[in-house]
mmCIF file of C-alpha atoms in Angstrom:
data_model
loop_
_atom_site.group_PDB
_atom_site.id
_atom_site.type_symbol
_atom_site.label_atom_id
_atom_site.label_comp_id
_atom_site.label_asym_id
_atom_site.label_seq_id
_atom_site.Cartn_x
_atom_site.Cartn_y
_atom_site.Cartn_z
ATOM 1 C CA MET F 1 -4.036 32.811 -9.648
ATOM 2 C CA ASN F 2 -0.437 33.584 -10.519
ATOM 3 C CA ASN F 3 2.116 30.857 -10.709
ATOM 4 C CA ILE F 4 4.389 31.457 -7.774
ATOM 5 C CA LEU F 5 6.824 28.700 -8.732
ATOM 6 C CA PRO F 6 10.221 29.592 -10.216
ATOM 7 C CA ALA F 7 10.582 28.756 -13.926
ATOM 8 C CA ASN F 8 10.949 25.027 -14.717
ATOM 9 C CA LYS F 9 10.042 24.016 -11.184
ATOM 10 C CA ARG F 10 7.227 21.518 -10.648
ATOM 11 C CA LEU F 11 4.818 21.081 -7.768
ATOM 12 C CA LEU F 12 2.911 17.916 -6.890
ATOM 13 C CA VAL F 13 -0.121 18.127 -4.621
ATOM 14 C CA ILE F 14 -0.502 14.829 -2.752
ATOM 15 C CA ILE F 15 -3.953 13.845 -1.477
ATOM 16 C CA PRO F 16 -4.164 10.642 0.563
ATOM 17 C CA ALA F 17 -7.766 9.443 0.360
ATOM 18 C CA LEU F 18 -9.715 6.654 2.028
ATOM 19 C CA ASN F 19 -13.406 6.535 1.088
ATOM 20 C CA GLU F 20 -13.620 10.253 0.271
ATOM 21 C CA GLU F 21 -15.949 10.122 -2.768
ATOM 22 C CA ALA F 22 -18.239 12.678 -1.099
ATOM 23 C CA SER F 23 -15.657 15.437 -0.813
ATOM 24 C CA LEU F 24 -12.875 14.662 -3.260
ATOM 25 C CA ALA F 25 -14.338 16.276 -6.391
ATOM 26 C CA ARG F 26 -14.723 19.578 -4.574
ATOM 27 C CA VAL F 27 -11.251 19.368 -3.018
ATOM 28 C CA ILE F 28 -9.615 18.723 -6.390
ATOM 29 C CA ALA F 29 -11.645 21.453 -8.111
ATOM 30 C CA ASN F 30 -10.548 23.930 -5.431
ATOM 31 C CA ILE F 31 -6.912 22.943 -5.865
ATOM 32 C CA LYS F 32 -7.143 23.311 -9.648
ATOM 33 C CA ALA F 33 -8.693 26.754 -9.180
ATOM 34 C CA ALA F 34 -6.144 27.893 -6.611
ATOM 35 C CA ALA F 35 -3.054 26.366 -8.192
ATOM 36 C CA PRO F 36 -3.681 25.432 -11.833
ATOM 37 C CA TRP F 37 0.074 25.100 -12.332
ATOM 38 C CA ALA F 38 0.317 22.163 -9.926
ATOM 39 C CA ASP F 39 -0.113 18.472 -10.706
ATOM 40 C CA VAL F 40 -2.578 16.705 -8.428
ATOM 41 C CA LEU F 41 -1.986 13.138 -7.255
ATOM 42 C CA VAL F 42 -4.571 11.185 -5.296
ATOM 43 C CA ILE F 43 -3.388 8.110 -3.416
ATOM 44 C CA ASP F 44 -6.410 5.866 -3.113
ATOM 45 C CA ASP F 45 -5.607 3.879 0.022
ATOM 46 C CA GLY F 46 -7.761 0.847 -0.655
ATOM 47 C CA SER F 47 -11.095 2.704 -0.721
ATOM 48 C CA LEU F 48 -14.278 0.677 -1.003
ATOM 49 C CA ASP F 49 -16.226 3.512 -2.624
ATOM 50 C CA ALA F 50 -15.748 5.398 -5.907
ATOM 51 C CA THR F 51 -12.806 7.495 -4.651
ATOM 52 C CA ALA F 52 -10.506 6.585 -7.556
ATOM 53 C CA ARG F 53 -13.159 7.202 -10.232
ATOM 54 C CA VAL F 54 -14.212 10.526 -8.717
ATOM 55 C CA ALA F 55 -10.576 11.658 -8.516
ATOM 56 C CA GLU F 56 -9.832 10.667 -12.088
ATOM 57 C CA ALA F 57 -12.967 12.386 -13.372
ATOM 58 C CA ALA F 58 -11.885 15.543 -11.546
ATOM 59 C CA GLY F 59 -8.607 15.473 -13.450
ATOM 60 C CA ALA F 60 -6.192 14.083 -10.864
ATOM 61 C CA ARG F 61 -3.551 11.438 -11.335
ATOM 62 C CA VAL F 62 -4.578 8.441 -9.280
ATOM 63 C CA VAL F 63 -2.348 5.806 -7.722
ATOM 64 C CA THR F 64 -4.479 3.010 -6.317
ATOM 65 C CA LEU F 65 -2.970 0.919 -3.556
ATOM 66 C CA PRO F 66 -4.027 -2.747 -3.707
ATOM 67 C CA TYR F 67 -5.292 -2.638 -0.104
ATOM 68 C CA ASN F 68 -5.429 -0.224 2.817
ATOM 69 C CA LEU F 69 -1.922 0.615 4.041
ATOM 70 C CA GLY F 70 -2.710 3.512 6.395
ATOM 71 C CA ILE F 71 -2.277 7.232 5.991
ATOM 72 C CA GLY F 72 1.503 7.264 6.512
ATOM 73 C CA ALA F 73 2.248 4.683 3.844
ATOM 74 C CA ALA F 74 -0.233 6.384 1.489
ATOM 75 C CA VAL F 75 1.461 9.765 1.866
ATOM 76 C CA GLN F 76 4.845 8.105 1.458
ATOM 77 C CA THR F 77 3.638 6.626 -1.836
ATOM 78 C CA GLY F 78 3.059 10.226 -2.912
ATOM 79 C CA PHE F 79 6.632 11.118 -1.949
ATOM 80 C CA LEU F 80 7.923 8.109 -3.904
ATOM 81 C CA PHE F 81 5.946 9.331 -6.913
ATOM 82 C CA ALA F 82 7.341 12.853 -6.502
ATOM 83 C CA ARG F 83 10.886 11.549 -6.162
ATOM 84 C CA ASP F 84 10.648 9.199 -9.147
ATOM 85 C CA HIS F 85 9.050 11.806 -11.407
ATOM 86 C CA ASP F 86 11.434 14.618 -10.443
ATOM 87 C CA TYR F 87 9.086 17.037 -8.729
ATOM 88 C CA ASP F 88 10.786 19.932 -6.952
ATOM 89 C CA PHE F 89 8.085 20.558 -4.355
ATOM 90 C CA THR F 90 5.128 18.757 -2.826
ATOM 91 C CA VAL F 91 2.142 19.905 -0.828
ATOM 92 C CA GLN F 92 0.065 17.407 1.175
ATOM 93 C CA VAL F 93 -3.640 18.163 1.377
ATOM 94 C CA ASP F 94 -6.268 16.055 3.174
ATOM 95 C CA GLY F 95 -9.024 14.620 1.007
ATOM 96 C CA ASP F 96 -11.832 15.700 3.338
ATOM 97 C CA GLY F 97 -11.776 19.440 2.654
ATOM 98 C CA GLN F 98 -10.218 20.502 5.967
ATOM 99 C CA HIS F 99 -7.367 22.321 4.253
ATOM 100 C CA ASP F 100 -7.977 25.370 2.096
ATOM 101 C CA PRO F 101 -6.140 25.061 -1.239
ATOM 102 C CA ARG F 102 -6.009 28.862 -1.462
ATOM 103 C CA GLU F 103 -3.437 28.608 1.288
ATOM 104 C CA ILE F 104 -1.091 26.408 -0.753
ATOM 105 C CA ASP F 105 0.698 29.677 -1.556
ATOM 106 C CA VAL F 106 1.025 30.453 2.135
ATOM 107 C CA ILE F 107 2.680 27.187 3.121
ATOM 108 C CA LEU F 108 4.869 27.136 -0.014
ATOM 109 C CA LYS F 109 6.288 30.570 0.673
ATOM 110 C CA PRO F 110 8.945 29.618 3.262
ATOM 111 C CA ILE F 111 9.966 26.685 1.036
ATOM 112 C CA LEU F 112 10.359 28.842 -2.071
ATOM 113 C CA ALA F 113 12.262 31.433 -0.040
ATOM 114 C CA GLY F 114 14.672 28.684 1.017
ATOM 115 C CA GLU F 115 13.908 29.304 4.675
ATOM 116 C CA ALA F 116 12.615 25.816 5.422
ATOM 117 C CA ASP F 117 12.653 22.247 4.053
ATOM 118 C CA VAL F 118 9.191 21.461 5.400
ATOM 119 C CA ALA F 119 6.469 24.018 6.105
ATOM 120 C CA ALA F 120 3.364 23.010 8.029
ATOM 121 C CA GLY F 121 0.085 24.845 8.292
ATOM 122 C CA SER F 122 -0.855 25.424 11.927
ATOM 123 C CA ARG F 123 -4.343 26.119 13.267
ATOM 124 C CA TYR F 124 -3.016 27.454 16.535
ATOM 125 C CA ILE F 125 -0.432 30.146 15.790
ATOM 126 C CA GLU F 126 -3.191 32.663 15.281
ATOM 127 C CA ASP F 127 -6.742 32.261 16.544
ATOM 128 C CA ARG F 128 -8.840 32.075 13.410
ATOM 129 C CA GLY F 129 -11.897 30.604 15.028
ATOM 130 C CA TYR F 130 -11.086 26.941 14.442
ATOM 131 C CA ILE F 131 -13.026 25.017 17.075
ATOM 132 C CA THR F 132 -11.368 21.887 18.424
ATOM 133 C CA PRO F 133 -13.218 19.595 20.858
ATOM 134 C CA TRP F 134 -11.600 20.218 24.248
ATOM 135 C CA LEU F 135 -10.276 16.717 24.836
ATOM 136 C CA ARG F 136 -8.561 16.707 21.464
ATOM 137 C CA ARG F 137 -7.227 20.169 22.165
ATOM 138 C CA VAL F 138 -5.720 18.882 25.420
ATOM 139 C CA GLY F 139 -4.115 15.989 23.522
ATOM 140 C CA ILE F 140 -2.644 18.321 20.925
ATOM 141 C CA VAL F 141 -1.326 20.714 23.566
ATOM 142 C CA VAL F 142 0.381 17.855 25.431
ATOM 143 C CA LEU F 143 1.895 16.490 22.215
ATOM 144 C CA ALA F 144 2.968 19.948 21.106
ATOM 145 C CA ALA F 145 4.670 20.551 24.468
ATOM 146 C CA LEU F 146 6.470 17.206 24.352
ATOM 147 C CA ILE F 147 7.584 17.699 20.766
ATOM 148 C CA SER F 148 8.614 21.321 21.307
ATOM 149 C CA LEU F 149 10.796 20.151 24.174
ATOM 150 C CA LEU F 150 12.413 17.450 22.057
ATOM 151 C CA VAL F 151 13.082 19.509 18.945
ATOM 152 C CA ARG F 152 14.007 22.559 21.058
ATOM 153 C CA ARG F 153 11.724 24.968 19.282
ATOM 154 C CA ARG F 154 8.066 25.836 19.514
ATOM 155 C CA VAL F 155 5.720 23.559 17.570
ATOM 156 C CA THR F 156 2.046 24.465 17.918
ATOM 157 C CA ASP F 157 0.229 21.994 15.677
ATOM 158 C CA PRO F 158 2.186 18.728 15.315
ATOM 159 C CA THR F 159 -0.890 16.864 14.010
ATOM 160 C CA SER F 160 -1.265 19.075 10.962
ATOM 161 C CA GLY F 161 -1.245 17.163 7.688
ATOM 162 C CA PHE F 162 -1.185 20.317 5.554
ATOM 163 C CA ARG F 163 2.483 20.547 4.592
ATOM 164 C CA ALA F 164 4.842 21.670 1.882
ATOM 165 C CA SER F 165 8.205 20.026 1.211
ATOM 166 C CA ASN F 166 11.225 20.766 -0.934
ATOM 167 C CA ARG F 167 13.322 18.236 -2.858
ATOM 168 C CA ARG F 168 15.519 17.450 0.131
ATOM 169 C CA ALA F 169 12.492 16.652 2.283
ATOM 170 C CA ILE F 170 10.838 14.683 -0.559
ATOM 171 C CA GLU F 171 13.869 12.413 -0.825
ATOM 172 C CA TYR F 172 13.981 11.943 2.935
ATOM 173 C CA CYS F 173 10.256 11.148 3.206
ATOM 174 C CA ALA F 174 10.412 8.727 0.274
ATOM 175 C CA ARG F 175 12.911 6.728 2.334
ATOM 176 C CA HIS F 176 11.639 7.242 5.885
ATOM 177 C CA TYR F 177 8.069 7.994 6.789
ATOM 178 C CA PRO F 178 6.173 6.708 9.839
ATOM 179 C CA SER F 179 3.379 4.314 8.923
ATOM 180 C CA ASP F 180 0.311 5.202 10.966
ATOM 181 C CA TYR F 181 -0.559 8.570 12.546
ATOM 182 C CA PRO F 182 2.626 9.910 10.990
ATOM 183 C CA GLU F 183 2.471 13.680 11.534
ATOM 184 C CA PRO F 184 3.753 14.233 15.113
ATOM 185 C CA GLU F 185 6.387 11.535 14.789
ATOM 186 C CA SER F 186 7.646 12.971 11.523
ATOM 187 C CA VAL F 187 8.112 16.410 13.134
ATOM 188 C CA VAL F 188 10.644 14.854 15.509
ATOM 189 C CA GLU F 189 12.257 12.810 12.734
ATOM 190 C CA PHE F 190 12.662 15.883 10.540
ATOM 191 C CA ALA F 191 14.418 17.753 13.333
ATOM 192 C CA ARG F 192 16.733 14.831 13.959
ATOM 193 C CA ALA F 193 17.477 14.422 10.251
ATOM 194 C CA GLY F 194 18.484 18.069 10.051
ATOM 195 C CA LEU F 195 15.465 19.176 8.012
ATOM 196 C CA ARG F 196 14.286 22.692 8.834
ATOM 197 C CA LEU F 197 10.609 22.837 9.832
ATOM 198 C CA ARG F 198 8.606 26.032 9.816
ATOM 199 C CA GLU F 199 4.980 26.475 10.883
ATOM 200 C CA VAL F 200 2.762 29.033 9.212
ATOM 201 C CA PRO F 201 -0.695 30.120 10.356
ATOM 202 C CA VAL F 202 -3.602 28.722 8.312
ATOM 203 C CA THR F 203 -7.356 28.418 8.596
ATOM 204 C CA MET F 204 -8.873 24.954 8.627
ATOM 205 C CA ASN F 205 -12.470 24.032 7.832
ATOM 206 C CA PRO F 206 -14.732 21.315 9.174
ATOM 207 C CA ARG F 207 -14.700 18.338 6.789
ATOM 208 C CA TYR F 208 -17.016 18.499 3.736
ATOM 209 C CA GLY F 209 -18.450 15.030 4.054
ATOM 210 C CA GLY F 210 -17.735 11.395 4.715
ATOM 211 C CA GLN F 211 -16.561 9.941 7.990
ATOM 212 C CA SER F 212 -13.797 11.102 10.282
ATOM 213 C CA SER F 213 -11.594 8.268 11.461
ATOM 214 C CA ILE F 214 -11.432 9.591 15.030
ATOM 215 C CA THR F 215 -13.135 7.693 17.880
ATOM 216 C CA PRO F 216 -12.398 7.917 21.645
ATOM 217 C CA PHE F 217 -10.538 4.626 21.638
ATOM 218 C CA ARG F 218 -8.496 5.630 18.605
ATOM 219 C CA SER F 219 -7.678 8.972 20.212
ATOM 220 C CA PHE F 220 -6.298 7.138 23.225
ATOM 221 C CA TYR F 221 -4.384 4.713 21.007
ATOM 222 C CA TYR F 222 -3.150 7.699 18.994
ATOM 223 C CA MET F 223 -1.662 9.397 22.054
ATOM 224 C CA VAL F 224 0.001 6.225 23.356
ATOM 225 C CA LYS F 225 1.348 5.166 19.960
ATOM 226 C CA VAL F 226 2.637 8.600 19.014
ATOM 227 C CA THR F 227 4.308 9.218 22.378
ATOM 228 C CA LEU F 228 5.953 5.798 22.286
ATOM 229 C CA ALA F 229 7.080 6.302 18.697
ATOM 230 C CA ILE F 230 8.607 9.661 19.524
ATOM 231 C CA ILE F 231 10.508 8.298 22.511
ATOM 232 C CA ILE F 232 11.763 5.300 20.522
ATOM 233 C CA ASP F 233 12.858 7.616 17.723
ATOM 234 C CA LEU F 234 15.113 9.393 20.180
ATOM 235 C CA LEU F 235 16.904 6.122 20.893
ATOM 236 C CA ARG F 236 17.602 5.560 17.214
ATOM 237 C CA HIS F 237 20.540 6.654 15.185
ATOM 238 C CA THR F 238 18.861 8.775 12.572
ATOM 239 C CA SER F 239 20.430 9.228 9.176
ATOM 240 C CA LYS F 240 20.833 12.809 8.028
ATOM 241 C CA ALA F 241 18.677 13.928 5.135
ATOM 242 C CA MET D 1 8.603 -39.348 40.913
ATOM 243 C CA ALA D 2 11.641 -37.567 39.621
ATOM 244 C CA ASP D 3 12.373 -40.272 37.082
ATOM 245 C CA ARG D 4 8.817 -40.255 35.870
ATOM 246 C CA LEU D 5 9.112 -36.494 35.313
ATOM 247 C CA THR D 6 12.324 -36.978 33.374
ATOM 248 C CA LEU D 7 10.630 -39.560 31.192
ATOM 249 C CA THR D 8 7.602 -37.325 30.548
ATOM 250 C CA ILE D 9 9.757 -34.396 29.533
ATOM 251 C CA ILE D 10 11.945 -36.525 27.285
ATOM 252 C CA ILE D 11 8.889 -37.964 25.535
ATOM 253 C CA GLY D 12 7.391 -34.495 25.123
ATOM 254 C CA ALA D 13 10.640 -33.030 23.844
ATOM 255 C CA LEU D 14 11.179 -35.897 21.400
ATOM 256 C CA GLY D 15 7.598 -35.456 20.186
ATOM 257 C CA LEU D 16 8.278 -31.757 19.570
ATOM 258 C CA LEU D 17 11.528 -32.609 17.814
ATOM 259 C CA PHE D 18 9.756 -35.084 15.552
ATOM 260 C CA ILE D 19 6.969 -32.627 14.640
ATOM 261 C CA VAL D 20 9.408 -29.806 13.851
ATOM 262 C CA VAL D 21 11.654 -32.010 11.692
ATOM 263 C CA GLU D 22 8.598 -33.387 9.919
ATOM 264 C CA LEU D 23 7.300 -29.863 9.161
ATOM 265 C CA VAL D 24 10.684 -28.828 7.765
ATOM 266 C CA ARG D 25 10.898 -32.027 5.724
ATOM 267 C CA GLN D 26 7.486 -31.357 4.173
ATOM 268 C CA ARG D 27 8.598 -27.751 3.460
ATOM 269 C CA ARG D 28 5.763 -26.342 5.596
ATOM 270 C CA LEU D 29 8.340 -24.685 7.863
ATOM 271 C CA GLU D 30 11.475 -22.879 6.693
ATOM 272 C CA GLU D 31 14.755 -24.104 8.234
ATOM 273 C CA GLN D 32 15.601 -20.660 9.589
ATOM 274 C CA TYR D 33 12.362 -20.485 11.569
ATOM 275 C CA SER D 34 12.727 -24.021 12.893
ATOM 276 C CA LEU D 35 16.064 -23.380 14.627
ATOM 277 C CA LEU D 36 14.596 -21.932 17.818
ATOM 278 C CA TRP D 37 12.106 -24.802 18.080
ATOM 279 C CA LEU D 38 14.802 -27.422 17.545
ATOM 280 C CA GLY D 39 17.025 -25.681 20.096
ATOM 281 C CA THR D 40 14.229 -25.690 22.656
ATOM 282 C CA ALA D 41 13.448 -29.368 22.131
ATOM 283 C CA LEU D 42 17.099 -30.412 22.293
ATOM 284 C CA GLY D 43 17.721 -28.210 25.341
ATOM 285 C CA LEU D 44 14.826 -29.856 27.187
ATOM 286 C CA VAL D 45 16.163 -33.332 26.411
ATOM 287 C CA VAL D 46 19.718 -32.492 27.522
ATOM 288 C CA LEU D 47 18.627 -30.753 30.710
ATOM 289 C CA SER D 48 16.215 -33.446 31.776
ATOM 290 C CA VAL D 49 18.814 -36.191 31.227
ATOM 291 C CA SER D 50 21.639 -34.465 33.107
ATOM 292 C CA ARG D 51 19.783 -34.136 36.399
ATOM 293 C CA GLU D 52 22.707 -33.256 38.600
ATOM 294 C CA MET D 53 23.885 -30.349 36.539
ATOM 295 C CA TRP D 54 20.324 -29.164 36.354
ATOM 296 C CA ASP D 55 19.788 -29.303 40.132
ATOM 297 C CA ARG D 56 22.945 -27.278 40.778
ATOM 298 C CA LEU D 57 21.986 -24.720 38.152
ATOM 299 C CA ALA D 58 18.488 -24.334 39.625
ATOM 300 C CA LEU D 59 19.783 -23.840 43.165
ATOM 301 C CA SER D 60 22.412 -21.353 42.006
ATOM 302 C CA ILE D 61 19.768 -19.082 40.464
ATOM 303 C CA GLY D 62 17.588 -19.331 43.583
ATOM 304 C CA ILE D 63 15.014 -21.954 42.569
ATOM 305 C CA SER D 64 14.726 -24.456 45.423
ATOM 306 C CA TYR D 65 12.601 -27.025 43.594
ATOM 307 C CA PRO D 66 14.619 -27.977 40.464
ATOM 308 C CA PRO D 67 11.744 -29.207 38.249
ATOM 309 C CA THR D 68 10.274 -25.702 38.438
ATOM 310 C CA ALA D 69 13.439 -24.455 36.780
ATOM 311 C CA LEU D 70 12.625 -26.686 33.834
ATOM 312 C CA PHE D 71 9.328 -24.915 33.362
ATOM 313 C CA VAL D 72 10.999 -21.553 33.779
ATOM 314 C CA ALA D 73 13.460 -22.517 31.045
ATOM 315 C CA GLY D 74 10.603 -23.654 28.818
ATOM 316 C CA PHE D 75 8.772 -20.392 29.456
ATOM 317 C CA VAL D 76 11.837 -18.319 28.607
ATOM 318 C CA ALA D 77 12.312 -20.319 25.418
ATOM 319 C CA MET D 78 8.659 -19.672 24.440
ATOM 320 C CA MET D 79 9.113 -15.956 25.043
ATOM 321 C CA MET D 80 12.184 -15.885 22.845
ATOM 322 C CA ILE D 81 10.400 -17.747 20.083
ATOM 323 C CA LEU D 82 7.410 -15.371 20.263
ATOM 324 C CA LEU D 83 9.656 -12.308 20.231
ATOM 325 C CA HIS D 84 11.524 -13.746 17.275
ATOM 326 C CA PHE D 85 8.270 -14.198 15.394
ATOM 327 C CA SER D 86 7.204 -10.645 16.251
ATOM 328 C CA THR D 87 10.335 -9.403 14.512
ATOM 329 C CA VAL D 88 9.609 -11.677 11.562
ATOM 330 C CA VAL D 89 6.028 -10.377 11.334
ATOM 331 C CA SER D 90 7.276 -6.776 11.525
ATOM 332 C CA ARG D 91 9.751 -7.364 8.732
ATOM 333 C CA LEU D 92 7.105 -9.030 6.577
ATOM 334 C CA ALA D 93 4.701 -6.130 7.232
ATOM 335 C CA ARG D 94 7.332 -3.621 6.101
ATOM 336 C CA GLN D 95 8.204 -5.590 2.973
ATOM 337 C CA ASN D 96 4.521 -6.055 2.251
ATOM 338 C CA ARG D 97 3.899 -2.299 2.532
ATOM 339 C CA GLU D 98 6.795 -1.491 0.215
ATOM 340 C CA ALA D 99 5.617 -4.057 -2.317
ATOM 341 C CA ALA D 100 2.057 -2.653 -2.236
ATOM 342 C CA GLN D 101 3.364 0.888 -2.772
ATOM 343 C CA GLN D 102 5.371 -0.266 -5.778
ATOM 344 C CA ILE D 103 2.356 -2.131 -7.206
ATOM 345 C CA GLY D 104 0.345 1.103 -7.062
ATOM 346 C CA LEU D 105 3.111 3.175 -8.661
ATOM 347 C CA LEU D 106 3.829 0.600 -11.379
ATOM 348 C CA GLN D 107 0.139 0.237 -12.183
ATOM 349 C CA TRP D 108 -0.053 4.004 -12.745
ATOM 350 C CA LYS D 109 2.973 3.865 -15.040
ATOM 351 C CA LEU D 110 1.491 0.963 -16.980
ATOM 352 C CA GLN D 111 -1.792 2.802 -17.526
ATOM 353 C CA GLU D 112 0.078 5.908 -18.695
ATOM 354 C CA LEU D 113 2.057 3.833 -21.193
ATOM 355 C CA GLU D 114 -1.104 2.152 -22.463
ATOM 356 C CA LYS D 115 -2.748 5.537 -22.970
ATOM 357 C CA ARG D 116 0.302 6.778 -24.861
ATOM 358 C CA ILE D 117 0.341 3.712 -27.106
ATOM 359 C CA GLU D 118 -3.342 4.196 -27.949
ATOM 360 C CA GLU D 119 -2.719 7.830 -28.838
ATOM 361 C CA THR D 120 0.302 7.091 -31.046
ATOM 362 C CA PRO D 121 -0.702 6.732 -34.734
ATOM 363 C CA THR D 122 0.508 3.417 -36.160
ATOM 364 C CA HIS D 123 2.940 3.654 -39.089
ATOM 365 C CA GLU D 124 1.308 1.559 -41.760
#
């Protein structure tokens, strides 16, 4: 795979992981195959299994959090790492194998072209056969409609955690990042901070192994929490990135 | 009846006052977090002693039985204290999260440095 980065520019792939020993080795191997020029950082968010050891054996840098902080704080730790070690770009990839590392190129493209500060992979721009349970699909459609209305442009997949960021976005996220279920809320925050968001079509897979964190009660909590967070955000004075 | 109520409230409020001061004295409660408790206890004492003022105040806000107003005031004070502690808990949670993130990042740095030291040949 050709290095698509400009000379002297560095990319950090951030993988937040909670008990992902079953899938992590494969995820990291795929990233190394698809983008050997990237550095891979796993944030072990207080896993009880061998996540950190598996990640290290697969050749990733591993930051181990002393206890579980939640996905948002874990991803933000990755942004802090990227900021402190002078990375120019980051890509967030889930540790469960849902995101295809071969598409790192695809989501980086608008960033490298200077057309966006954050690029997010969307399952729903083009129909690529990704099957979403209908209730979750309804939730995503409602959220997408609400968020599209607020940021005044069409957002199709606000829950996507497959994202690329440039230096400006890295510095913003290192300072401000929502703590749990961060993706939809951050879409609104980015817009308000003046960061340009672009969605690009991607294909997502079912997870490789391990446990999904989604249960009916959590889905309900997710919708309530995210909607509340988005509305509260609107009442805040947001600092520009 | 009314005097007995006044006495009960004064005893209760003084008891609260004593417990709060004692906790601060033993350093089991920080001064800044004791202020709302002290304010509540003192407020109860003052209000229950100055009955007339209290009766007028109760009637003016539409409470026809003045002692009820005392409980309303106590309830409001409790709510304020609880809300205050919710903000304290939120602040602690944020600081805790930031500290944990830094622990993780520093630990990584430390391990990198240790690896580098092991790899460096000693000049002897």
